Coordinates of C-alpha atoms and ligand atoms in Angstrom, one line a residue:
X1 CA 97.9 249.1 30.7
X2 CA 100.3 247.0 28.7
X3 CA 104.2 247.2 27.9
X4 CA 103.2 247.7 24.4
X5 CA 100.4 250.4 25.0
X6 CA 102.9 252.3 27.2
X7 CA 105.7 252.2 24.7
X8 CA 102.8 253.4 22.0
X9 CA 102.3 256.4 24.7
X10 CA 106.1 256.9 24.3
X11 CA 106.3 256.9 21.0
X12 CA 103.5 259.5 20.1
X13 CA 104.3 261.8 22.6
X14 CA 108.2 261.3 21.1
X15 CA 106.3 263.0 17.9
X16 CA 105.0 265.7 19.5
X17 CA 107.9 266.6 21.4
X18 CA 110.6 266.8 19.3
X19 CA 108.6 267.8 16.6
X20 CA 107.6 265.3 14.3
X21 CA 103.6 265.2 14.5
X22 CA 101.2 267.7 16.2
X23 CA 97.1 267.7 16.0
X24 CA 95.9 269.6 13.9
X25 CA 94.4 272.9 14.8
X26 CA 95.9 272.3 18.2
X27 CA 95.4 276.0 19.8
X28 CA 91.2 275.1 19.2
X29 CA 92.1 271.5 20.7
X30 CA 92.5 269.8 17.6
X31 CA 90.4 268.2 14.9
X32 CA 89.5 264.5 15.2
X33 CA 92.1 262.4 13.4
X34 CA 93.8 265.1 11.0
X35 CA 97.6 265.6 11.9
X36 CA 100.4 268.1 11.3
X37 CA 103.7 267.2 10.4
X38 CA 106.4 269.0 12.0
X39 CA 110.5 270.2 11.1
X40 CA 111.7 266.6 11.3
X41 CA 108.1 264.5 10.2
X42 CA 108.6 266.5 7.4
X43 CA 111.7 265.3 6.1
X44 CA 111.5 261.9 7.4
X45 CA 107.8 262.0 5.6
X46 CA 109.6 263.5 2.4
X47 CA 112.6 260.7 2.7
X48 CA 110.3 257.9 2.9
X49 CA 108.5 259.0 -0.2
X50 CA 111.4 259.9 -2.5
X51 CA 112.7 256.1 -1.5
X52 CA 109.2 255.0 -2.5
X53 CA 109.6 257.0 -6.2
X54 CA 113.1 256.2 -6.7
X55 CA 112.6 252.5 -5.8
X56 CA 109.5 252.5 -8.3
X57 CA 110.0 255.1 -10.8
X58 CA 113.9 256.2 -11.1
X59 CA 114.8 252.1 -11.3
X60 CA 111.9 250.9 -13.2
X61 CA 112.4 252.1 -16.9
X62 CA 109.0 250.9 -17.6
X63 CA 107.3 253.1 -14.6
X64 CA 106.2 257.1 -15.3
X65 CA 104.9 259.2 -12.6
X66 CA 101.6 261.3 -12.4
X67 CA 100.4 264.2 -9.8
X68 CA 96.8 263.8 -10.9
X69 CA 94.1 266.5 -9.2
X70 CA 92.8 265.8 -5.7
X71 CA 89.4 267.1 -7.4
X72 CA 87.6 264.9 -10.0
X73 CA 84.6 264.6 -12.4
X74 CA 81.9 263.7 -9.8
X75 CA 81.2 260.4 -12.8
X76 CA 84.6 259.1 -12.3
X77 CA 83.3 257.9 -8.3
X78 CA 79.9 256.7 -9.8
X79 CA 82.1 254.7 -12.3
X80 CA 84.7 253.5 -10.0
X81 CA 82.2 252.4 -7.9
X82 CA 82.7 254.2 -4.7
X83 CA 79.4 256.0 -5.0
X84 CA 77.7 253.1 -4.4
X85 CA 79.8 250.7 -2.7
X86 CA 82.8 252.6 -0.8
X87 CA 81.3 251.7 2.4
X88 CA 82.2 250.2 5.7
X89 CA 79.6 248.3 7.9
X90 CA 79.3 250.8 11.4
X91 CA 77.7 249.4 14.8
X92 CA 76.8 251.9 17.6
X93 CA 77.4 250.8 21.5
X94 CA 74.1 251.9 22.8
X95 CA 75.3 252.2 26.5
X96 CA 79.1 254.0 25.8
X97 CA 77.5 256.1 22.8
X98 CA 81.1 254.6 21.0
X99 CA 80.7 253.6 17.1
X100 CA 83.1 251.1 15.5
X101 CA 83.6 249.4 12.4
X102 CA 81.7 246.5 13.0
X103 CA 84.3 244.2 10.7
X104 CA 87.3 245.9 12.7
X105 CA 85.6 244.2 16.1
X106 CA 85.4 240.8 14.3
X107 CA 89.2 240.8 13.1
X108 CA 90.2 241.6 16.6
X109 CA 88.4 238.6 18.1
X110 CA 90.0 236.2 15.3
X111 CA 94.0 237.9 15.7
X112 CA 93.6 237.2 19.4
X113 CA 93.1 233.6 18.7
X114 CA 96.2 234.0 16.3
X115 CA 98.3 235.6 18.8
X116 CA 97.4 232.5 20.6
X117 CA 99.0 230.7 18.3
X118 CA 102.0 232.5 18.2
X119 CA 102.4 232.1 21.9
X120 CA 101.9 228.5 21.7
X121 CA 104.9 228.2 19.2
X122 CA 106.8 230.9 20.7
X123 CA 106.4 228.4 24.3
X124 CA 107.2 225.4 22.4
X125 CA 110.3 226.3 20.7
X126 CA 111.5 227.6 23.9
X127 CA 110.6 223.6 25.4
X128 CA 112.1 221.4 22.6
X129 CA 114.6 223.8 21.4
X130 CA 116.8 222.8 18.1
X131 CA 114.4 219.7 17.8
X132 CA 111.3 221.5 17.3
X133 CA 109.6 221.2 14.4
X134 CA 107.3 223.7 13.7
X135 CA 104.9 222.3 10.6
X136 CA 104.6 219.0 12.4
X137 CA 103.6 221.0 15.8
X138 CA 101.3 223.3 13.9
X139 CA 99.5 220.1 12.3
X140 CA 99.2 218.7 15.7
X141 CA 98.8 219.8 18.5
X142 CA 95.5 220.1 20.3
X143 CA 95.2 223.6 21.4
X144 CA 97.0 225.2 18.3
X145 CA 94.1 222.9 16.4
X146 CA 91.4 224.4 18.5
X147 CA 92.2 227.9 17.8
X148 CA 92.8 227.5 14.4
X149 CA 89.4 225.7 13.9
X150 CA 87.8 228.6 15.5
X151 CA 89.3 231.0 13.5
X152 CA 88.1 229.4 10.5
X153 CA 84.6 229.0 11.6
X154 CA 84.7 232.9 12.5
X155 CA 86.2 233.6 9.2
X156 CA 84.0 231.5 7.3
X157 CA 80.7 232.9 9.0
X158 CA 81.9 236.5 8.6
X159 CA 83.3 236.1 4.5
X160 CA 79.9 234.2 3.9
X161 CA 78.1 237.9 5.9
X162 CA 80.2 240.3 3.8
X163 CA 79.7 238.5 0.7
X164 CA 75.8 238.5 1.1
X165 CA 75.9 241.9 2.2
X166 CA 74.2 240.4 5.3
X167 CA 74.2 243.1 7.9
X168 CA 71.9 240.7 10.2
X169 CA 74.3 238.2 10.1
X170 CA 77.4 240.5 10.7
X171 CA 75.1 241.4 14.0
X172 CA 74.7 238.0 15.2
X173 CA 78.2 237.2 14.9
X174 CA 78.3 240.3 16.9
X175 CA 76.4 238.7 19.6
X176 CA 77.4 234.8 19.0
X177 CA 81.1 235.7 19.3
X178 CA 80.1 237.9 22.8
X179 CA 82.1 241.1 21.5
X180 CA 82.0 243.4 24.3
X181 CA 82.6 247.0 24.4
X182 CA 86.4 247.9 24.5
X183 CA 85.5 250.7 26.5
X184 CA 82.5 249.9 28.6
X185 CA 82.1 245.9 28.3
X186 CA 78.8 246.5 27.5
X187 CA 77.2 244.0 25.0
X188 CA 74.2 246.2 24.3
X189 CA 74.7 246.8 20.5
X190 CA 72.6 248.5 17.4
X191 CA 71.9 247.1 14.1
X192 CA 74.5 246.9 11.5
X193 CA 74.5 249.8 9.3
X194 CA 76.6 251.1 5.8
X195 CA 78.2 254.5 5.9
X196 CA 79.8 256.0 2.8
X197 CA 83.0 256.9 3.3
X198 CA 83.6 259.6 0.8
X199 CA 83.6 263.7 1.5
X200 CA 81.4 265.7 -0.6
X201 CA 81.8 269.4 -1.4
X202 CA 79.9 271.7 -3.5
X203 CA 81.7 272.7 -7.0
X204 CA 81.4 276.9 -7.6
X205 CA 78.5 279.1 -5.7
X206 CA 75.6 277.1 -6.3
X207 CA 74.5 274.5 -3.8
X208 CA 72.6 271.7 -5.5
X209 CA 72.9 268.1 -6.2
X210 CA 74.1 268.3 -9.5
X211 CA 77.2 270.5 -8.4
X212 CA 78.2 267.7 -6.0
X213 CA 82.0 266.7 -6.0
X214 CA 84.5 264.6 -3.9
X215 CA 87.7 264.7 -2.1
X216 CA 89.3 261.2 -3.9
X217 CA 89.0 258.9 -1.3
X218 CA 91.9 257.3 -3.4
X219 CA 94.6 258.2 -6.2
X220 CA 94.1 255.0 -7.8
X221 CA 91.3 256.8 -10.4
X222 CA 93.3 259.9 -11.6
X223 CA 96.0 257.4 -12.6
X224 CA 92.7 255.2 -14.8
X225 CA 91.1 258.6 -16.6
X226 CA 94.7 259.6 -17.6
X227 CA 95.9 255.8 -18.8
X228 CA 95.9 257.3 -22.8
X229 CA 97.5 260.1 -22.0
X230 CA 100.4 258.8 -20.6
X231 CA 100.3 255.9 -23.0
X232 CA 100.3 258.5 -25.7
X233 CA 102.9 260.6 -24.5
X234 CA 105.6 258.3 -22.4
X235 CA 106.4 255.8 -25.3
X236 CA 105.6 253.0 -23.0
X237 CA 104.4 249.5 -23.8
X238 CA 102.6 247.4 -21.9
X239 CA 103.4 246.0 -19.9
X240 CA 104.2 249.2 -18.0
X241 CA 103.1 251.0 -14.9
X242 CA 101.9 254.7 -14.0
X243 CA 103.1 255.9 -10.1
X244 CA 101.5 258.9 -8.0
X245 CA 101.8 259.9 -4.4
X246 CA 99.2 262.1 -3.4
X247 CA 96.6 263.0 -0.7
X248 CA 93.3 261.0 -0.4
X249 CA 90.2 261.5 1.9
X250 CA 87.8 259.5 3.9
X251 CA 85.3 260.0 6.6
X252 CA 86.8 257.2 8.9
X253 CA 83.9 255.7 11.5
X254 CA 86.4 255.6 13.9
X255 CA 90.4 257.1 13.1
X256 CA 92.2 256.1 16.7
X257 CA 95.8 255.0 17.1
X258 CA 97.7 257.8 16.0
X259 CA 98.3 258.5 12.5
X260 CA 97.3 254.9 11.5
X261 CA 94.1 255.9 10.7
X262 CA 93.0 259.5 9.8
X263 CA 90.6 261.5 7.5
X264 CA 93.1 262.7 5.9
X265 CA 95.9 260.9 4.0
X266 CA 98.6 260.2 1.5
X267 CA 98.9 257.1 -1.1
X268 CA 102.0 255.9 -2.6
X269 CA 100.2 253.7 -5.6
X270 CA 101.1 252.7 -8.6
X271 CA 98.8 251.0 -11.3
X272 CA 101.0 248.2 -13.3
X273 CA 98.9 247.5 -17.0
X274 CA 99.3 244.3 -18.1
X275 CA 98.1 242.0 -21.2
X276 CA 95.0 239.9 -20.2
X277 CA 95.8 237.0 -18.7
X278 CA 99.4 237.8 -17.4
X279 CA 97.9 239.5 -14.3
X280 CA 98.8 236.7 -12.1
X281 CA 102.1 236.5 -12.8
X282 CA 102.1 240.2 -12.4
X283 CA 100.6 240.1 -9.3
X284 CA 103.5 237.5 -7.6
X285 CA 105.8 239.8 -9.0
X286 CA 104.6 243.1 -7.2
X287 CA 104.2 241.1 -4.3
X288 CA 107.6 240.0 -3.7
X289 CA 109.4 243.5 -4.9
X290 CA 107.3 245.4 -2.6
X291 CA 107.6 243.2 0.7
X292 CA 111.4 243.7 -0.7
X293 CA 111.4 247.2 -0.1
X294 CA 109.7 247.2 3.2
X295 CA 112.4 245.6 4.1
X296 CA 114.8 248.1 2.3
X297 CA 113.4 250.1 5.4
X298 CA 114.7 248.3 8.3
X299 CA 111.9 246.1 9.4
X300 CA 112.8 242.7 10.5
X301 CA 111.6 239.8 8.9
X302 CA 109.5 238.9 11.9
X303 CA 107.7 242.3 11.9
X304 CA 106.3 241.8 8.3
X305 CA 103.8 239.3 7.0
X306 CA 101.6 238.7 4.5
X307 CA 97.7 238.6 5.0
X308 CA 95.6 237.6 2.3
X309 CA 92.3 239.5 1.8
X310 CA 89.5 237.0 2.9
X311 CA 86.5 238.4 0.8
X312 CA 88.5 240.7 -2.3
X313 CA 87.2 243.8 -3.4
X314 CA 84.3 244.1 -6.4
X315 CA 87.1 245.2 -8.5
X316 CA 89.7 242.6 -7.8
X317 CA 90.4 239.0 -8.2
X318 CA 93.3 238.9 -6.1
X319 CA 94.4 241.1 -3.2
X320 CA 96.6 241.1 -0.4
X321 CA 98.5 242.9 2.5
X322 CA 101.5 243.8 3.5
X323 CA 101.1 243.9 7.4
X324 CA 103.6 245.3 10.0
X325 CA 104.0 244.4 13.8
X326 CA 102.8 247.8 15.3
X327 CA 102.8 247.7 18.8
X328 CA 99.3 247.0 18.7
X329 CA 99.4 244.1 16.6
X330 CA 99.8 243.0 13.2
X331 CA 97.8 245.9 10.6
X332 CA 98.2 246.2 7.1
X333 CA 100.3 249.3 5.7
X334 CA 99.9 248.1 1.8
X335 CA 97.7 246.3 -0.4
X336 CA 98.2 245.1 -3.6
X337 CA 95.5 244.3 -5.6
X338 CA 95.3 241.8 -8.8
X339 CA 92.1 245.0 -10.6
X340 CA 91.2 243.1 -13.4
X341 CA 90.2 245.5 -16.3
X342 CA 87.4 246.8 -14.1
X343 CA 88.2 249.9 -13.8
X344 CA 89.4 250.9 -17.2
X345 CA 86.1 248.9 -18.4
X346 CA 83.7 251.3 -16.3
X347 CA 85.8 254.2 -17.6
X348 CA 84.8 253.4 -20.5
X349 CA 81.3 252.7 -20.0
X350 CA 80.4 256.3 -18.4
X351 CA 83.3 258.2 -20.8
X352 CA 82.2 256.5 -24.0
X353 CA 85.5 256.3 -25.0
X354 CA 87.6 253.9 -25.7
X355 CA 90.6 253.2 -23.3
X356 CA 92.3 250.1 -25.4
X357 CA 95.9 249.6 -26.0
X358 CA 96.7 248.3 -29.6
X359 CA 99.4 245.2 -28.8
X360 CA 101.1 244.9 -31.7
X361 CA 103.4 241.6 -30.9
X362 CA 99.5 240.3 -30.5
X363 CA 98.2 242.5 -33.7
X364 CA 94.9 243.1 -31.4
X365 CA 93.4 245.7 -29.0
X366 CA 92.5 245.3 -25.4
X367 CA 91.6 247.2 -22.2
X368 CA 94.5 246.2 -20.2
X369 CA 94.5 244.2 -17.0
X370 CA 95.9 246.2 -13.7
X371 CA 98.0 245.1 -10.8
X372 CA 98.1 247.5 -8.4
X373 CA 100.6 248.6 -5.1
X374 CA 99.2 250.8 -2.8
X375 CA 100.7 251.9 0.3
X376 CA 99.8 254.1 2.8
X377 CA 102.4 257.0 3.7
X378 CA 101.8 258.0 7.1
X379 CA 101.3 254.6 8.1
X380 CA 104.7 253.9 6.7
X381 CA 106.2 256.4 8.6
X382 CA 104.3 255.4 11.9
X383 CA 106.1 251.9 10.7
X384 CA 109.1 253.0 10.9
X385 CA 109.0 255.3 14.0
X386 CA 107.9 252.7 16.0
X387 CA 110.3 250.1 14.4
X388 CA 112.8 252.7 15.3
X389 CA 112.2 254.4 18.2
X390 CA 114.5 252.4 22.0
X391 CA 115.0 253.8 25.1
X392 CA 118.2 252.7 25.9
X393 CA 119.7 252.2 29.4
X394 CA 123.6 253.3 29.1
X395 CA 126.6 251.9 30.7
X396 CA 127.3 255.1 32.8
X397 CA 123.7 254.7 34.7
X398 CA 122.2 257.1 32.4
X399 CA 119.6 256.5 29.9
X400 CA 119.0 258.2 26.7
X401 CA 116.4 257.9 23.5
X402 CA 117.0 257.3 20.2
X403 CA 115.5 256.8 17.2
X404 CA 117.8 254.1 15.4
X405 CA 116.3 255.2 11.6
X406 CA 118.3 254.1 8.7
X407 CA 120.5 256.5 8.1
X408 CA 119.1 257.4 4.5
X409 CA 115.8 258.1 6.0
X410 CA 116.9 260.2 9.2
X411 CA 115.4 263.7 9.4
X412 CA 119.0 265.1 9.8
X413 CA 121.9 263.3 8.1
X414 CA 124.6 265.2 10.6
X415 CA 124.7 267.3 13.5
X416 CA 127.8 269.9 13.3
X417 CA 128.5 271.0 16.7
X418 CA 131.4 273.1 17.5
X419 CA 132.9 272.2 21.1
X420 CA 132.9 275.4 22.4
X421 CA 131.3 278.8 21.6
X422 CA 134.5 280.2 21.6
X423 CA 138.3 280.2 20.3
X424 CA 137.3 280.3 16.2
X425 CA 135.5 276.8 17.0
X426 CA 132.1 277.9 15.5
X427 CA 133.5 279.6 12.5
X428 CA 135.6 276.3 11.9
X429 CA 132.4 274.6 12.5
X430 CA 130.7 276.5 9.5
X431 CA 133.3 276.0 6.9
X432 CA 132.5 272.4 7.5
X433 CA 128.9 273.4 7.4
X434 CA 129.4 274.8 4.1
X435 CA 131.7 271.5 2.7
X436 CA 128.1 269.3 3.3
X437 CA 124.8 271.1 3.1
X438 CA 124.8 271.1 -0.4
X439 CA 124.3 267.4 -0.5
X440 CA 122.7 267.1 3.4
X441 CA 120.1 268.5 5.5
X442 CA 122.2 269.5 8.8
X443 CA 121.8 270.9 12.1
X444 CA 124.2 273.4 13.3
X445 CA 124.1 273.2 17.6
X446 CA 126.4 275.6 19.8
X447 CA 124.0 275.5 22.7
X448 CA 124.2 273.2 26.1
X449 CA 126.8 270.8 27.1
X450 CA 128.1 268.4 24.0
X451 CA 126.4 265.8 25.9
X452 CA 123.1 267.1 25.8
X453 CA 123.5 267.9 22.2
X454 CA 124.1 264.4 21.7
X455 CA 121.0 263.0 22.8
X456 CA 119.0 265.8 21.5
X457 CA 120.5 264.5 17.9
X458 CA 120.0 261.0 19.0
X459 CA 116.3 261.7 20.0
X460 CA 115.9 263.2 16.1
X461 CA 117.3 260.4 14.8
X462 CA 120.5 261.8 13.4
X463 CA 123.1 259.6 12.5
X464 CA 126.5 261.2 12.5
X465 CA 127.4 263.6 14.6
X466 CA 131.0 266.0 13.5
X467 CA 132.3 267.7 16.7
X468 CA 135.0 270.8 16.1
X469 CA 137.2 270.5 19.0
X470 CA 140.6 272.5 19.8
X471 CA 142.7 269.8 17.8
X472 CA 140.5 270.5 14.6
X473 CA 142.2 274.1 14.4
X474 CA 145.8 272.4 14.1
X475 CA 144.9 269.5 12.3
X476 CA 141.9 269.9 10.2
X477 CA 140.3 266.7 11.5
X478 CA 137.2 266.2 13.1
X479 CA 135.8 263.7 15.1
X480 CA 132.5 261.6 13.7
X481 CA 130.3 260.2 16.4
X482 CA 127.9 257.4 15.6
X483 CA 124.4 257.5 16.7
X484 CA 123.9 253.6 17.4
X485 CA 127.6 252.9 18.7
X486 CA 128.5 255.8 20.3
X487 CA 131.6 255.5 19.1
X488 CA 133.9 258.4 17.5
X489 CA 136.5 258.3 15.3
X490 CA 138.8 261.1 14.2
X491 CA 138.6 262.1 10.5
X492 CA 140.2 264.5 8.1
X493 CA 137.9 267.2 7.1
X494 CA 138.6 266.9 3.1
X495 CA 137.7 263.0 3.7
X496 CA 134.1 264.1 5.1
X497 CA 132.0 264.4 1.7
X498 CA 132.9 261.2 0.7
X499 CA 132.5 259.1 4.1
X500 CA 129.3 260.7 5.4
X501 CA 127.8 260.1 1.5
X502 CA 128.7 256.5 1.7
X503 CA 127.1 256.3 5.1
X504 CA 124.1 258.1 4.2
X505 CA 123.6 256.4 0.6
X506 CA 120.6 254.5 -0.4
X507 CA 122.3 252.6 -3.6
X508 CA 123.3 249.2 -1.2
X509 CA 119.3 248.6 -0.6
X510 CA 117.7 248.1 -3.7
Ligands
LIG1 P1 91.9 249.7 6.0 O1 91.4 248.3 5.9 O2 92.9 249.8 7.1 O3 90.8 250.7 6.1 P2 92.0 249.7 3.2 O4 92.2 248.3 2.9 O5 90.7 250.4 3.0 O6 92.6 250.0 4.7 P3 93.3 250.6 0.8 O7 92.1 251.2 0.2 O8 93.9 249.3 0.2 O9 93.2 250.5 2.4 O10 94.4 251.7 0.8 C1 95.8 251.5 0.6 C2 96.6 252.0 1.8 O11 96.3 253.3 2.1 C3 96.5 251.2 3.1 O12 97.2 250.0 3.0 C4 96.9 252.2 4.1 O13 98.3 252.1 4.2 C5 96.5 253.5 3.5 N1 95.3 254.0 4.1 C6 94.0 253.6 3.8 N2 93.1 254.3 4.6 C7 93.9 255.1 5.4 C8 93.6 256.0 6.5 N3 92.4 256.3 6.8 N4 94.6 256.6 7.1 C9 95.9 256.4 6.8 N5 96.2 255.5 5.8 C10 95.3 254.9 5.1

């Protein structure tokens, strides 16, 4: 097993234990990929998404928000086109009985050759130091060349498949490209076959075809069926955008890596409408911003990329992701997607009505083009944990983990732990209690040595930690440990309101 697959281990069982993530329905041993979130997920879940709205919707005068229904008219999927196309190509070991997404087995083959790559330059840099010059060794050198051809002629083969709808070719790629087994390293595979990804449930008592409806396998379409009325109630103009976070369902072939994948899941998307022919410049626009706030959220430059989408959706003419380093390689955590007026235009087909915008600088009506951002919650928050999570060892010979989240994100913003569960200490320790959880989730902690407190707070992530010692009962001052530092300092208590708020603030990142 790797470093990486061991610190993957760590990190889920981290979740579990200190209460971020459990399996679902865990006392009947779970349910396949369906998650609980627990005390601290929760609030880390619920941090994560209020940056998302206040980022998009609180800063953008030109951006409402929407909590559309998880249930829709069953036409809206036969319009969007997910009754008919939401599929993903599936391919059966026939010796390990293990199914995978037969696409998900070809990207793997072509991001080893990339990681290739990356080693090469990582090697090279690390040979010709401050001479190295990285375009000229990319265009040149043999064995980068080598990969990189092979990766196109993979690429090429597989766009040309999925484009055709080939499922014969997607096969033989299959086989040409020797893709054993992950499990068994048997090459003995079945056909290629499609598998709708959409849940179906029956609509009142009676069981027939006609009652058929479907957990949303996005959020994207309550957002299009309500475009006129929140035109005609928001006094927006286009361009402007409509924002929704909300839960969306599909029947994953295979949901594996923790919370990365699963049946069951929530969207952060928000559909930008724009006059036909802008969308491009639209498009570069929503790119940037949103790789922005990824950043916003403590991931390194080197831990982000962008990945262009090598065949685009039917509804799009431009797409692309946001991809994150997780610790089992580069996956994408948001796509944004140049939509064309496709959707609106279907809308409008099934609906019969019309879902135009009358521009008046332009004196003309339109269906509007979309750009949409769409990111995946719990995959952010996986992000972030495993961006986050170190085990650290410490100077005394001890070790200790810690989840190094940015402060505005952590679960718990302060730990208030008297010294001692005597001498007036814990009452002292809830006046300051009460001075801060008005603007703060806290966590009041009497129990164990001050030490173990300590890590227990570090292990949640919690940034600040305000000890009540003897000294505080002459002199009203505190002291203020930091999480990442260690270090304390001693501060007045009146001062604590403002400090910790500065600390904890979100304003300096956007
Ligand atoms: P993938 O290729 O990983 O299946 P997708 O391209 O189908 O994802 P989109 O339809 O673009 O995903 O959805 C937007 C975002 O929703 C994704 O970037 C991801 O963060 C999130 N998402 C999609 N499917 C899942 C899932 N099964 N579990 C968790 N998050 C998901």
């Amino acid at each position: 097993m790797s470093q990486q697959d061991d610190l993957f281990k760590n990190i889920v069982s981290h979740c579990k234990e200190y209460g971020f993530i459990f399996p679902s329905s865990e006392i009947y041993d779970g349910l396949g990929a369906v998650y609980d979130y627990g005390p601290y997920g929760i609030e880390l879940k619920k941090n994560i998404q209020d940056f998302w709205w206040k980022a998009m919707v609180q800063l953008n005068e030109n951006i409402v928000g929407l909590d559309s229904a998880i249930f829709m008219h069953p036409t809206t999927w036969k319009a969007s086109g997910h009754v008919d196309a939401f599929n993903d190509p599936l391919i059966d070991n026939k010796d390990s009985k293990k199914r995978y997404r037969a696409d998900v087995l070809i990207e793997d083959v072509v991001e080893k050759y990339r990681q290739k790559n990356a080693k090469e330059v990582e090697k090279a840099k690390g040979r010709f130091g401050d001479a190295f010059d990285e375009t000229q060794f990319l265009a040149t050198n043999p064995n980068i060349l080598r990969n990189q051809q092979k990766i196109d002629e993979i690429e090429g083969k597989f766009k040309t498949a999925l484009e055709a709808g080939d499922l014969e070719a997607i096969k033989q790629l299959i086989v040409d490209l020797e893709i054993a087994d992950p499990v068994s390293g048997s090459k003995n595979w079945t056909d290629v076959r499609q598998f709708n990804l959409m849940f179906a449930t029956q609509l009142g008592s009676l069981a027939d075809d006609s009652n058929t409806i479907y957990l949303r396998p996005e959020t994207a379409q309550g957002i299009f069926v309500n475009f006129l009325n929140v035109l005609n109630t928001s006094r927006q103009r286009i361009p402007f955008g409509i924002a929704q976070v909300g839960k969306a369902f599909r029947n994953e072939i295979v949901a594996r890596q923790f919370i990365f994948r699963t049946r069951e899941f929530e969207q952060m998307e928000m559909q930008f409408f724009v006059r036909p022919g802008e969308e491009m410049q639209w498009y570069e626009h929503w790119k940037a911003e949103r790789l922005k706030w990824h950043k916003a959220l403590g991931f390194g430059e080197n831990k982000l990329r962008y990945h262009d989408h090598l065949k685009t959706a039917h509804y799009a003419n431009a797409a692309v992701d946001i991809e994150f380093e997780f610790p089992f390689g580069f996956k994408e955590m948001e796509g944004i997607h140049s939509r064309t007026n496709y959707d609106l235009t279907q809308h409008e087909e099934h609906s019969g009505k019309k879902l135009r915008y009358f521009d008046p600088e332009l004196n003309q009506h339109y269906v509007p083009y979309v750009v949409e951002t769409s990111v995946g919650l719990n995959r952010t928050f996986l992000a972030v944990m495993c961006n986050s999570y170190k085990e650290e060892a410490l100077e005394n010979g001890e070790s200790r983990v810690v989840l190094a989240l940015p402060a505005f994100l952590a679960p718990i913003k302060v730990g208030v732990l008297p010294l001692m569960k005597k001498d007036g200490l814990p009452e002292k320790a809830r006046e300051v209690m009460s001075l801060l959880k008005f603007d703060h989730q806290l966590f009041y902690d009497e129990k164990d040595s001050i030490g173990k407190r300590y890590r227990r707070q570090d292990a949640l992530g919690t940034p600040y930690c305000i000890t009540i010692d003897h000294q505080t009962l002459e002199d009203n001052t505190v002291t203020l440990r930091d999480r990442d530092t260690m270090a304390q300092e001693r501060i007045a208590i009146d001062k604590l309101p403002e400090i910790v708020a500065k600390k904890v603030g979100w304003k300096h990142l956007l």
